[in-house]
Short mmCIF file of C-alpha atoms in Angstrom, two decimals:
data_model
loop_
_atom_site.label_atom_id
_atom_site.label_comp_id
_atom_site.label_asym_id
_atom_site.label_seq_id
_atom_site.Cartn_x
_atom_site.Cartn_y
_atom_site.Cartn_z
CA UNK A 1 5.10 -3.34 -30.18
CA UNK A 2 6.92 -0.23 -28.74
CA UNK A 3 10.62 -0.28 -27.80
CA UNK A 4 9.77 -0.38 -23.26
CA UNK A 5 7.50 -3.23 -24.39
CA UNK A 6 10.04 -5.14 -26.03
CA UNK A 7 12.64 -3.90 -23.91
CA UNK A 8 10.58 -5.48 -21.05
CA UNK A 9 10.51 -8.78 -22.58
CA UNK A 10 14.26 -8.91 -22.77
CA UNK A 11 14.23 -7.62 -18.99
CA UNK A 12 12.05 -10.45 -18.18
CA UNK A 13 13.99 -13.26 -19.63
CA UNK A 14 17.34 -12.07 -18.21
CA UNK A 15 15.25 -11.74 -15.01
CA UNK A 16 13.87 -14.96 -15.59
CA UNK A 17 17.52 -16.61 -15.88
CA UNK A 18 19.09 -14.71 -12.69
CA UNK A 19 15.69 -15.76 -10.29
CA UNK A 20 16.54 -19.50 -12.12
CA UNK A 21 20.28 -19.15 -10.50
CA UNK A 22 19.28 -18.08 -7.23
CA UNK A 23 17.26 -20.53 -6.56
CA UNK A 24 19.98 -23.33 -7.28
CA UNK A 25 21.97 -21.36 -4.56
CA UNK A 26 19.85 -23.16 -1.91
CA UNK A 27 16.05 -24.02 -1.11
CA UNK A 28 13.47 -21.05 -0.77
CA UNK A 29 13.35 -20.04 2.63
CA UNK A 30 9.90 -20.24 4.58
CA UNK A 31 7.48 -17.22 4.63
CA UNK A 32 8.80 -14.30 7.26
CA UNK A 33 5.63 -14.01 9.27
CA UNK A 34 4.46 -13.31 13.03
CA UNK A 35 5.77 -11.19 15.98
CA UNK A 36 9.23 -13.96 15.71
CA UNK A 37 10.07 -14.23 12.40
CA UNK A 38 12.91 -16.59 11.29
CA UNK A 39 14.59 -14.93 8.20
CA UNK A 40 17.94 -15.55 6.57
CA UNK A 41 20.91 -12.74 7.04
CA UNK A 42 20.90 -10.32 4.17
CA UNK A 43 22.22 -11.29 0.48
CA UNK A 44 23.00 -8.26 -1.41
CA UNK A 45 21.86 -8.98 -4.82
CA UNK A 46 24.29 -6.48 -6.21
CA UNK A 47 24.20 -4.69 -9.76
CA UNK A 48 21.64 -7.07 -10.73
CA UNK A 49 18.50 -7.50 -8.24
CA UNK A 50 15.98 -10.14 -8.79
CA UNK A 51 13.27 -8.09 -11.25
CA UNK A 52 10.32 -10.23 -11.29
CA UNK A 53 6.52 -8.60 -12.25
CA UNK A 54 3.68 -10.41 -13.63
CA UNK A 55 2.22 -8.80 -16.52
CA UNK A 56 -1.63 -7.26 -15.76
CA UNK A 57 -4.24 -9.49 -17.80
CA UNK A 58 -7.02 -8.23 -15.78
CA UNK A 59 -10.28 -9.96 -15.00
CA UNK A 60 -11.89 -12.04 -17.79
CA UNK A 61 -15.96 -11.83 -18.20
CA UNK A 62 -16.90 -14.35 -15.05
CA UNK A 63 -13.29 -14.51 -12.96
CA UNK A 64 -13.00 -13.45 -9.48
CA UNK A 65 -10.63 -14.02 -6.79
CA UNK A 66 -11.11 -16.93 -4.54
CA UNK A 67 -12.74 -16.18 -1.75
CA UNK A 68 -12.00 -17.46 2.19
CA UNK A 69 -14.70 -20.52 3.05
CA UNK A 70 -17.76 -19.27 4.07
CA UNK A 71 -17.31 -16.02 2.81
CA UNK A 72 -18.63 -14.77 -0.67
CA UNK A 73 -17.45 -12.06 -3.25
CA UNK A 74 -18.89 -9.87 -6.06
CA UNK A 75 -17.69 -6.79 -8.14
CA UNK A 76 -18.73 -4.00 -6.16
CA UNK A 77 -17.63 -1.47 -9.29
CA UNK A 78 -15.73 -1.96 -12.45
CA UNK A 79 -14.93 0.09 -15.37
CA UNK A 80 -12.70 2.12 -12.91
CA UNK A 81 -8.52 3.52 -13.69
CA UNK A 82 -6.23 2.19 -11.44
CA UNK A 83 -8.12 2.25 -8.32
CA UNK A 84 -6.01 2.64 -5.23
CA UNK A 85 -7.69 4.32 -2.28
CA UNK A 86 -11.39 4.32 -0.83
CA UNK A 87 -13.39 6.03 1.63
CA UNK A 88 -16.98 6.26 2.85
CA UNK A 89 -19.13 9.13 3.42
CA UNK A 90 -21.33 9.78 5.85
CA UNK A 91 -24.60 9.23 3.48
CA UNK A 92 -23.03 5.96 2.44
CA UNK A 93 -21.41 6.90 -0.73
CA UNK A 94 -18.47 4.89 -1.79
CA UNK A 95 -15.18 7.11 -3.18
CA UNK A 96 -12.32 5.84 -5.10
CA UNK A 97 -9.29 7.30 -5.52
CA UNK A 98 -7.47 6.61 -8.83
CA UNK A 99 -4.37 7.34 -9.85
CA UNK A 100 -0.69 5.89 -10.66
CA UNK A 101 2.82 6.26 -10.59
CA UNK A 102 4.38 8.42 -13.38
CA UNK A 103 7.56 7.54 -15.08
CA UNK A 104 10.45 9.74 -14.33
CA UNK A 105 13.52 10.27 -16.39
CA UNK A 106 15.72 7.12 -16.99
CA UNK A 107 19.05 7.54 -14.73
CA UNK A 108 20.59 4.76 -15.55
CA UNK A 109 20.00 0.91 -17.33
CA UNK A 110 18.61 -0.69 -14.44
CA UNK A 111 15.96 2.57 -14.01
CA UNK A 112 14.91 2.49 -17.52
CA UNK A 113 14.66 -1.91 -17.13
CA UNK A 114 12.48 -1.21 -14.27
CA UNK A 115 10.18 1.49 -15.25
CA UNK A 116 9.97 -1.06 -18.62
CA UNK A 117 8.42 -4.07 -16.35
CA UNK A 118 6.34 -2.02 -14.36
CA UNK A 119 4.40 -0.50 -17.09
CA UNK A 120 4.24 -4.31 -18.48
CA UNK A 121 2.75 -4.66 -14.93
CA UNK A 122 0.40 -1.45 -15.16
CA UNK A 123 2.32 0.17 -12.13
CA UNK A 124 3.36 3.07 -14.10
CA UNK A 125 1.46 5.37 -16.66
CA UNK A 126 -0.85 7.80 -17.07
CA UNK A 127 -2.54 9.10 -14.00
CA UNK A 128 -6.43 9.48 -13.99
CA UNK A 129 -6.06 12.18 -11.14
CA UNK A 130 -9.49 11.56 -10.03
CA UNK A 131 -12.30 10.87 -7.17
CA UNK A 132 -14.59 8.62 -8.29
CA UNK A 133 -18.61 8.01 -6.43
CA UNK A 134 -20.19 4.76 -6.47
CA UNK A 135 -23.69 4.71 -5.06
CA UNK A 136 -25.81 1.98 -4.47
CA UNK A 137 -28.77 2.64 -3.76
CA UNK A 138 -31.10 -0.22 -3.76
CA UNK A 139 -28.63 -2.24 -1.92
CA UNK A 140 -27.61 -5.09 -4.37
CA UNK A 141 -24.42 -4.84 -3.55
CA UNK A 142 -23.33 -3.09 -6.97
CA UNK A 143 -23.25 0.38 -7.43
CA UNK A 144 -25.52 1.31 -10.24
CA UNK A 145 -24.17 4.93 -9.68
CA UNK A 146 -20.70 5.93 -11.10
CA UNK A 147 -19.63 9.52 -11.77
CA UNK A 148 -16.64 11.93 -11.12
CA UNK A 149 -16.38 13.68 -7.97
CA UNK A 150 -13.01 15.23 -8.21
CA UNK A 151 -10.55 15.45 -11.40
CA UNK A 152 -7.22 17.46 -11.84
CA UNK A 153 -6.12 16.40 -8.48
CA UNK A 154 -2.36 15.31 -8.36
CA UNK A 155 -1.87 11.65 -7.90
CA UNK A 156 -4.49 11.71 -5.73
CA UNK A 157 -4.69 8.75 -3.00
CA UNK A 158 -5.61 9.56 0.85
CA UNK A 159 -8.91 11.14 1.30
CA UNK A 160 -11.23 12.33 4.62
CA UNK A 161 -14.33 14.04 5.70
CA UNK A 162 -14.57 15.79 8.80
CA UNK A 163 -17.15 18.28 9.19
CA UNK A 164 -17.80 20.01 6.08
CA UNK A 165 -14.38 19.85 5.18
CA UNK A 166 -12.90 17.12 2.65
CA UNK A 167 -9.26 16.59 2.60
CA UNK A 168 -7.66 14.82 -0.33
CA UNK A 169 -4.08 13.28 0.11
CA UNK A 170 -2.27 14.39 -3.31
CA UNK A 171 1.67 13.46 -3.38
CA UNK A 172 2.81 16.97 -3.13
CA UNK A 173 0.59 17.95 0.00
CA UNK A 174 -2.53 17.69 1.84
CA UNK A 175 -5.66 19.94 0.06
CA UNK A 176 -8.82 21.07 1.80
CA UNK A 177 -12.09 21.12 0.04
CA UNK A 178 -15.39 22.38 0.78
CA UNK A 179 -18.02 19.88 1.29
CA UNK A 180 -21.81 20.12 0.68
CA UNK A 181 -23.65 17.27 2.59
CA UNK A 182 -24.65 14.34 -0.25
CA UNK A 183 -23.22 16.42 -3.44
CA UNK A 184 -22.57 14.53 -6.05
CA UNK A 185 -19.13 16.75 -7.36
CA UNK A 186 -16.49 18.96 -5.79
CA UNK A 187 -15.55 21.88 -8.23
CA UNK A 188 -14.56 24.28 -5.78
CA UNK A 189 -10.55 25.28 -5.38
CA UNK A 190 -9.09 23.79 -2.57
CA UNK A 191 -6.39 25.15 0.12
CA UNK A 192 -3.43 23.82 0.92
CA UNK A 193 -2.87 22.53 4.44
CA UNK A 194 0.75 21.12 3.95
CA UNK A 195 3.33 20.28 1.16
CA UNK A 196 5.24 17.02 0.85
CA UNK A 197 8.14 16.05 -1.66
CA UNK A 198 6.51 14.38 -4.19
CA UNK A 199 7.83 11.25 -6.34
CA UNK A 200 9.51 8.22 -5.16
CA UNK A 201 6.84 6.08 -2.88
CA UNK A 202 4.33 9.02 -3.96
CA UNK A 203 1.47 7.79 -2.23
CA UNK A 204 -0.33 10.01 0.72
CA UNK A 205 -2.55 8.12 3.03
CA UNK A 206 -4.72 9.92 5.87
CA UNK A 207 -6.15 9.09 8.55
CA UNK A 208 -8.26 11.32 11.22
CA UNK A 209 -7.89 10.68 15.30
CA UNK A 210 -11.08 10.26 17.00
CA UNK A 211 -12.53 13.71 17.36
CA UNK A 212 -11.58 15.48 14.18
CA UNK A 213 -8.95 17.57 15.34
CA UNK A 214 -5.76 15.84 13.73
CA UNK A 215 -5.09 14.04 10.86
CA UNK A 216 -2.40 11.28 9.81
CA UNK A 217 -0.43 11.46 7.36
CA UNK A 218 1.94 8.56 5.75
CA UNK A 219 4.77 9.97 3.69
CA UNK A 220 7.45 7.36 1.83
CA UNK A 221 10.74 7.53 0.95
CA UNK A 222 11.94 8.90 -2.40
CA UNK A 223 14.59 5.82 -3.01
CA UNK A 224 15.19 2.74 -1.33
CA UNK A 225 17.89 3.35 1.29
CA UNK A 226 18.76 6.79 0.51
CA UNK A 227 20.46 5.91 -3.16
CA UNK A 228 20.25 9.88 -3.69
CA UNK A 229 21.57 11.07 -0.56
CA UNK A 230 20.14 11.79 2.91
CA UNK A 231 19.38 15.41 2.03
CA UNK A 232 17.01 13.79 -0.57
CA UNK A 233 15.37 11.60 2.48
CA UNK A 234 14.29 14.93 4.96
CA UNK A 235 10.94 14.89 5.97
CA UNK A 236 10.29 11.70 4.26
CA UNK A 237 9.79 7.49 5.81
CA UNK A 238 7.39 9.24 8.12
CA UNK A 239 3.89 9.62 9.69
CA UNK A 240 2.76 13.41 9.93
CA UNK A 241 0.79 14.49 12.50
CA UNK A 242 -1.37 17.12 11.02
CA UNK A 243 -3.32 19.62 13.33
CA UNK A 244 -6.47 20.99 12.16
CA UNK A 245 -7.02 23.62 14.75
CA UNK A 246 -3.70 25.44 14.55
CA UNK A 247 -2.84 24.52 11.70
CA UNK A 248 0.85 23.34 12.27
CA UNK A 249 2.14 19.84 11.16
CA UNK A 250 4.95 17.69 12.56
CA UNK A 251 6.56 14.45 12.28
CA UNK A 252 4.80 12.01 14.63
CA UNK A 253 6.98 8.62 13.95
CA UNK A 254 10.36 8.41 11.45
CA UNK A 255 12.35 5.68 10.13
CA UNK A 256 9.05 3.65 8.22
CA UNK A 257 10.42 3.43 4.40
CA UNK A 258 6.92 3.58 3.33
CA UNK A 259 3.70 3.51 5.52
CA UNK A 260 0.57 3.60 3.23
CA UNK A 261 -2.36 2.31 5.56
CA UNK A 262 -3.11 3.07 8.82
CA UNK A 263 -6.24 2.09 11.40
CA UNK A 264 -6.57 2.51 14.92
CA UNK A 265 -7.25 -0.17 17.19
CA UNK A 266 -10.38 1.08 19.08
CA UNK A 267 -9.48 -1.04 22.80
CA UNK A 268 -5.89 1.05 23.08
CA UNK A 269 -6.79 4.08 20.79
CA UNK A 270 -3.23 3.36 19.02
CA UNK A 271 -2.17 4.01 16.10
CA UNK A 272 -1.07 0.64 13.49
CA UNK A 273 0.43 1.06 9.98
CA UNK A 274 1.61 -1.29 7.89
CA UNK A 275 5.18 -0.54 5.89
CA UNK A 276 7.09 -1.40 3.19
CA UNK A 277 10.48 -2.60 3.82
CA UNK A 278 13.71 -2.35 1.59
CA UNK A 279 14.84 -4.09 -1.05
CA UNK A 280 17.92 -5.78 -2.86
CA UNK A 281 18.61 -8.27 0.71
CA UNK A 282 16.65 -11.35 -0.44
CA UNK A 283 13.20 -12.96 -1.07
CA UNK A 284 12.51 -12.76 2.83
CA UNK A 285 14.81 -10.22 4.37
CA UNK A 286 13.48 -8.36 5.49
CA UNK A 287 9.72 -8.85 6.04
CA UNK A 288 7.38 -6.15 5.44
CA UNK A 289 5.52 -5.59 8.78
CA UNK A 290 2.38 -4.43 10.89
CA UNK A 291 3.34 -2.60 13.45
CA UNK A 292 1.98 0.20 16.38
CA UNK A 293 3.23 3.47 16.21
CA UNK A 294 4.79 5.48 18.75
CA UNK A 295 5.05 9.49 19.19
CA UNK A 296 8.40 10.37 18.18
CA UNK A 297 9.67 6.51 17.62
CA UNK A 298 12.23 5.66 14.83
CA UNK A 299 11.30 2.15 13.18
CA UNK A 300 15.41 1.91 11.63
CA UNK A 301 15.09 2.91 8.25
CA UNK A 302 17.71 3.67 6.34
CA UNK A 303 20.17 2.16 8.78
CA UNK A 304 18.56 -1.04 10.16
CA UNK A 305 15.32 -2.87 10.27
CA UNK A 306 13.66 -4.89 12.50
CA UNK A 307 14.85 -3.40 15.44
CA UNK A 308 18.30 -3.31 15.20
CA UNK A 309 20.01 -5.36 12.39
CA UNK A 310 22.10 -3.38 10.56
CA UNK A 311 22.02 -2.65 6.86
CA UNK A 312 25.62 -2.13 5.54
CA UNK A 313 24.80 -0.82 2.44
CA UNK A 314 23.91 2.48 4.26
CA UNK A 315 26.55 4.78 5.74
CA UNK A 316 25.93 4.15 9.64
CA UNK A 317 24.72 6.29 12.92
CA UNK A 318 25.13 4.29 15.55
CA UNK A 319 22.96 6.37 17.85
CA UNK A 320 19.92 6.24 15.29
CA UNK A 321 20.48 2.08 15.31
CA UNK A 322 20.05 2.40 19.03
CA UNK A 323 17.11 3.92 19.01
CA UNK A 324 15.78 1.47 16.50
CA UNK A 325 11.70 0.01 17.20
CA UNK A 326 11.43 -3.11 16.29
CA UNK A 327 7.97 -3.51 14.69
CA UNK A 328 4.98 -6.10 15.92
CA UNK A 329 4.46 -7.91 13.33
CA UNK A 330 6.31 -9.47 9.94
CA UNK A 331 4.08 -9.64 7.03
CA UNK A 332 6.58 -11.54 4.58
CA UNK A 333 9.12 -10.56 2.37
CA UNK A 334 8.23 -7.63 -0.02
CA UNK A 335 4.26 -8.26 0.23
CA UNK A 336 3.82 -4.79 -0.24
CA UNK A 337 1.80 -4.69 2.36
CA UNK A 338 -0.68 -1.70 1.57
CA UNK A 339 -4.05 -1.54 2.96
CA UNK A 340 -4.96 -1.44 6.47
CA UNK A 341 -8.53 -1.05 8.45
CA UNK A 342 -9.93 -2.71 11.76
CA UNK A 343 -12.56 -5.09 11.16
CA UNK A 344 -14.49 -5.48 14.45
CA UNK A 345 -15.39 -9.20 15.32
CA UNK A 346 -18.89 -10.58 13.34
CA UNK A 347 -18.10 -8.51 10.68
CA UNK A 348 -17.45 -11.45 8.33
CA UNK A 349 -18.46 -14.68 9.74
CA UNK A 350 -15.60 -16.94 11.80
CA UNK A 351 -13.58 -13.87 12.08
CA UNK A 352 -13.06 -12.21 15.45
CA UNK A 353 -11.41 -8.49 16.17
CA UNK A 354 -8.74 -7.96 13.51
CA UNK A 355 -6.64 -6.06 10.75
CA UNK A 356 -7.31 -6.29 7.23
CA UNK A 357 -4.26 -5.94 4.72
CA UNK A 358 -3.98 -5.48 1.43
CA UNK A 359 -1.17 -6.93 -0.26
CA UNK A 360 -0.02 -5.45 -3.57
CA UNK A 361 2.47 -8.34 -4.18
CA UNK A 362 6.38 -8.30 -4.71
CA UNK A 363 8.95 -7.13 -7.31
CA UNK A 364 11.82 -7.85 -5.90
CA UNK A 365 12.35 -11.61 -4.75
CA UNK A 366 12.19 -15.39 -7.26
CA UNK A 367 8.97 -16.44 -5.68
CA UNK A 368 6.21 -13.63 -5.98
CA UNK A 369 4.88 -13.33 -2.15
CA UNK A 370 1.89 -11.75 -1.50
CA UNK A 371 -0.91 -10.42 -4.45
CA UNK A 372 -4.14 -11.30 -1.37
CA UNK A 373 -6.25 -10.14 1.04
CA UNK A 374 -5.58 -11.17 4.59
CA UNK A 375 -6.83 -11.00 8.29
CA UNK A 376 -4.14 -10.81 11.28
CA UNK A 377 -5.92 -11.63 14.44
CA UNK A 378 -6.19 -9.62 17.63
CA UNK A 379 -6.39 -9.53 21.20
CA UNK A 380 -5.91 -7.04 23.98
CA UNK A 381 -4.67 -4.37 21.39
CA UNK A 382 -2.38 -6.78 19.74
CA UNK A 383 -1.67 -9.18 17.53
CA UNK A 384 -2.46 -12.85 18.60
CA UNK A 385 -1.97 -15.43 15.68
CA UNK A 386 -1.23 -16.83 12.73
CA UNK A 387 -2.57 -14.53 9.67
CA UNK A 388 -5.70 -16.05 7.38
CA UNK A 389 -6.38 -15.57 3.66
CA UNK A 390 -9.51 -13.63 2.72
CA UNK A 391 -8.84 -13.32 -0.78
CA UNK A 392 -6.47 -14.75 -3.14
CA UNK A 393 -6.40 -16.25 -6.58
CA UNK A 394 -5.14 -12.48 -7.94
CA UNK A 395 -2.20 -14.28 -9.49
CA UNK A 396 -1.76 -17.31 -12.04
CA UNK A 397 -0.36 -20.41 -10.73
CA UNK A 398 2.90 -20.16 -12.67
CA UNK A 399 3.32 -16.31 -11.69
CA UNK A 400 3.35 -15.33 -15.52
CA UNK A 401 0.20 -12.91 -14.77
CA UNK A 402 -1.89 -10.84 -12.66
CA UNK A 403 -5.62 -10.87 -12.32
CA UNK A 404 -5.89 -7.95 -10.29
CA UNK A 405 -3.66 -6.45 -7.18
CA UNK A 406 -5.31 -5.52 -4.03
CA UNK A 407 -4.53 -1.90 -2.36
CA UNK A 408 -6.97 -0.47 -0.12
CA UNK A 409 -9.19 -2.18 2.59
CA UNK A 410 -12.53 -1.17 4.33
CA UNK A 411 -15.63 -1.61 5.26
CA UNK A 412 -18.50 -0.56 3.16
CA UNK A 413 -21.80 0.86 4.33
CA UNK A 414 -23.47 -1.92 4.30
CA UNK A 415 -21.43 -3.69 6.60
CA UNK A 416 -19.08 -5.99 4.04
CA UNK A 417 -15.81 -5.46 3.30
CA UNK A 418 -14.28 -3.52 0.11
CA UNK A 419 -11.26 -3.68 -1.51
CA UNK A 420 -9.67 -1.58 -4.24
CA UNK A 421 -7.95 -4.20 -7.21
CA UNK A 422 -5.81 -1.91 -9.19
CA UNK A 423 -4.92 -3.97 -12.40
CA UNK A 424 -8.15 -5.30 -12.25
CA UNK A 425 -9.63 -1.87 -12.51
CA UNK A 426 -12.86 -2.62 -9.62
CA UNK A 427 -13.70 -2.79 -6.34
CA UNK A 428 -14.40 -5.90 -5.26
CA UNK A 429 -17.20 -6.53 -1.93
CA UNK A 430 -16.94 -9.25 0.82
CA UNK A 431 -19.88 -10.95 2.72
CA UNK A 432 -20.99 -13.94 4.51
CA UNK A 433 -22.65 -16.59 2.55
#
């Protein structure tokens, strides 16, 4: 056994003992979910915050999540490295981006305890850097085809097609590649179309607007509430508006810690995301969250969330908390909310117009919150009730261990829905019975 291995055991029992006295400090409160939430005020954890991971087990030979009622699933594509990201092309073929965090230099005792559990909870590692395409051609529902369509990208994670262009989302920047219709590999260099600070939330989701011209861009903090500094923070918690045809880039919304997904809701044309809220204030507070995004709105963070409740950890602007959006939707309590896509009405039976989220699960509370796959309702270009469990069962029943942790959502070519499960190392595919 190495030394972060056992070191990680030793994290988990202390962790294990502090999440045991917190919860004798009162009952748990109820999930934080909905356009009202009801969550408690915030309960600075101090020098030691709850640190609770499962460890990945993975899939065994014949285990799959539980599926919603009337719904069935099957492994789409296994064998895969960390699969976070997909998108479809045109011709139907199936990409997955793969890639994961990499461990950074040790600061401090807590930094080296956490980088320990999350490699315990393959979140941190080696990176595969790589575009994978799944093809299935005789429509089984499993893609007999499997092959690498990029490598030596750089934590590779957003990706796009418009025209015969393919854009990748690595964490240091946006790359352009030239695409041949139905190739099986890109080899040829890319060009850059913009540069982000890597690290930190290093994940780069994209997302083009309706005509090709523009593409989103989600960009997360480096640190939680700006440990390291504001200066550290600029041109970070944001959603980039990139555009194609002159080739500028600007920030269209501020203030989101870390929005990964984003869909457009096709009655409004607006823009949703879903974002990952701070952490260190208590199982519930605050809620991640689903929420529409405004041209040039600030969503609070660092100095308050949902709307305007300040955080007093953070050194204060007034005017900024003024300013302050609160968001649609909570999601619960460190869910890490991930993956986002519309899923049009029909699409799975007994579910109407919606958003589909991915929920990476929690870190950071004494009950483990969200490790599932669910639906949030809508009507008239908003939310419009209670949220509903597609998937779940990615977690054992006394939180010891992960199966598998969804990231990205969406819908395959064949009309189902896919979802990216990286510790379980697959894709897994949604249908009607």
């Amino acid at each position: 056994m190495s030394f972060s291995a056992f070191f990680a055991r030793i994290v988990a029992l202390i962790g294990a003992s502090a999440v045991l006295w917190r919860r004798q400090q009162g009952p748990m409160p109820a999930p934080a979910w909905g356009t009202m939430p009801d969550f408690p005020a915030a309960k600075p954890q101090g020098t030691i915050p709850t640190l609770k991971m499962p460890t990945a087990r993975g899939w065994h030979e014949g285990e799959k999540p539980v599926v919603a009622s009337g719904l069935k699933v099957n492994m789409f594509a296994g064998g895969l490295k960390h699969p976070r990201w997909i998108e479809i092309l045109p011709n139907g073929d199936v990409l997955a981006a793969e890639a994961l965090q990499i461990a950074t230099t040790s600061k401090n005792l807590f930094s080296y305890a956490m980088q320990a559990t999350m490699r315990r909870a393959a979140a941190l590692g080696v990176s595969a850097n790589r575009i994978t395409l799944l093809r299935d051609r005789n429509g089984d529902g499993v893609a007999e085809t499997q092959q690498v369509f990029m490598e030596n990208l750089n934590q590779p994670f957003g990706m796009a097609l418009l025209g015969d262009t393919f854009y990748v989302g690595n964490t240091d920047g946006v790359m352009a590649f030239p695409y041949t219709p139905n190739a099986d590999r890109i080899t040829a260099p890319g060009k850059r179309v913009t540069t982000f600070k890597p690290g930190g939330h290093w994940t780069r989701s994209l997302l083009p607007n309706k005509d090709g011209t523009k593409l989103y861009a989600g960009v997360g903090s480096l640190t939680n509430i700006g440990n390291n500094g504001f200066e550290a923070e600029e041109g970070r918690a944001a959603i980039y508006e990139l555009d194609l045809v002159k080739g500028t880039s600007r920030i269209f919304a501020s203030g989101l810690r870390n929005a990964v997904g984003m869909a457009w809701e096709p009655t409004t044309n607006v823009l949703w995301t879903v974002v990952n809220e701070r952490d260190g204030l208590g199982d519930e507070t605050p809620p991640d969250y689903l929420t529409s995004v405004r041209d040039g709105g600030f969503y609070g963070w660092p100095y308050c969330y949902w709307g305007k409740i300040v955080d007093d950890r953070v050194p204060q602007d007034a005017a900024m908390v003024a300013k302050a959006i609160q968001p649609d939707y909570a999601l619960g309590g460190h869910t890490a909310s991930l993956g986002l896509c519309w899923m049009p009405a029909g699409t799975l039976p007994g579910f109407p117009d919606g958003m589909v989220i991915g929920q990476h699960g929690s870190w950071n509370r004494s009950k483990l919150s969200g490790y599932k796959v669910v639906f949030i309702p809508f009507e008239n270009g908003h939310p419009s009730g209670p949220a509903r469990d597609i998937l779940s069962g990615f977690l054992s029943d006394d939180e010891k261990d992960s199966y598998g942790r969804p990231v990205g959502v969406t819908l395959g070519p064949d009309g189902s829905l896919l979802v990216a499960d990286d510790v379980g190392n697959c894709i897994w595919r949604v249908t009607g019975v």
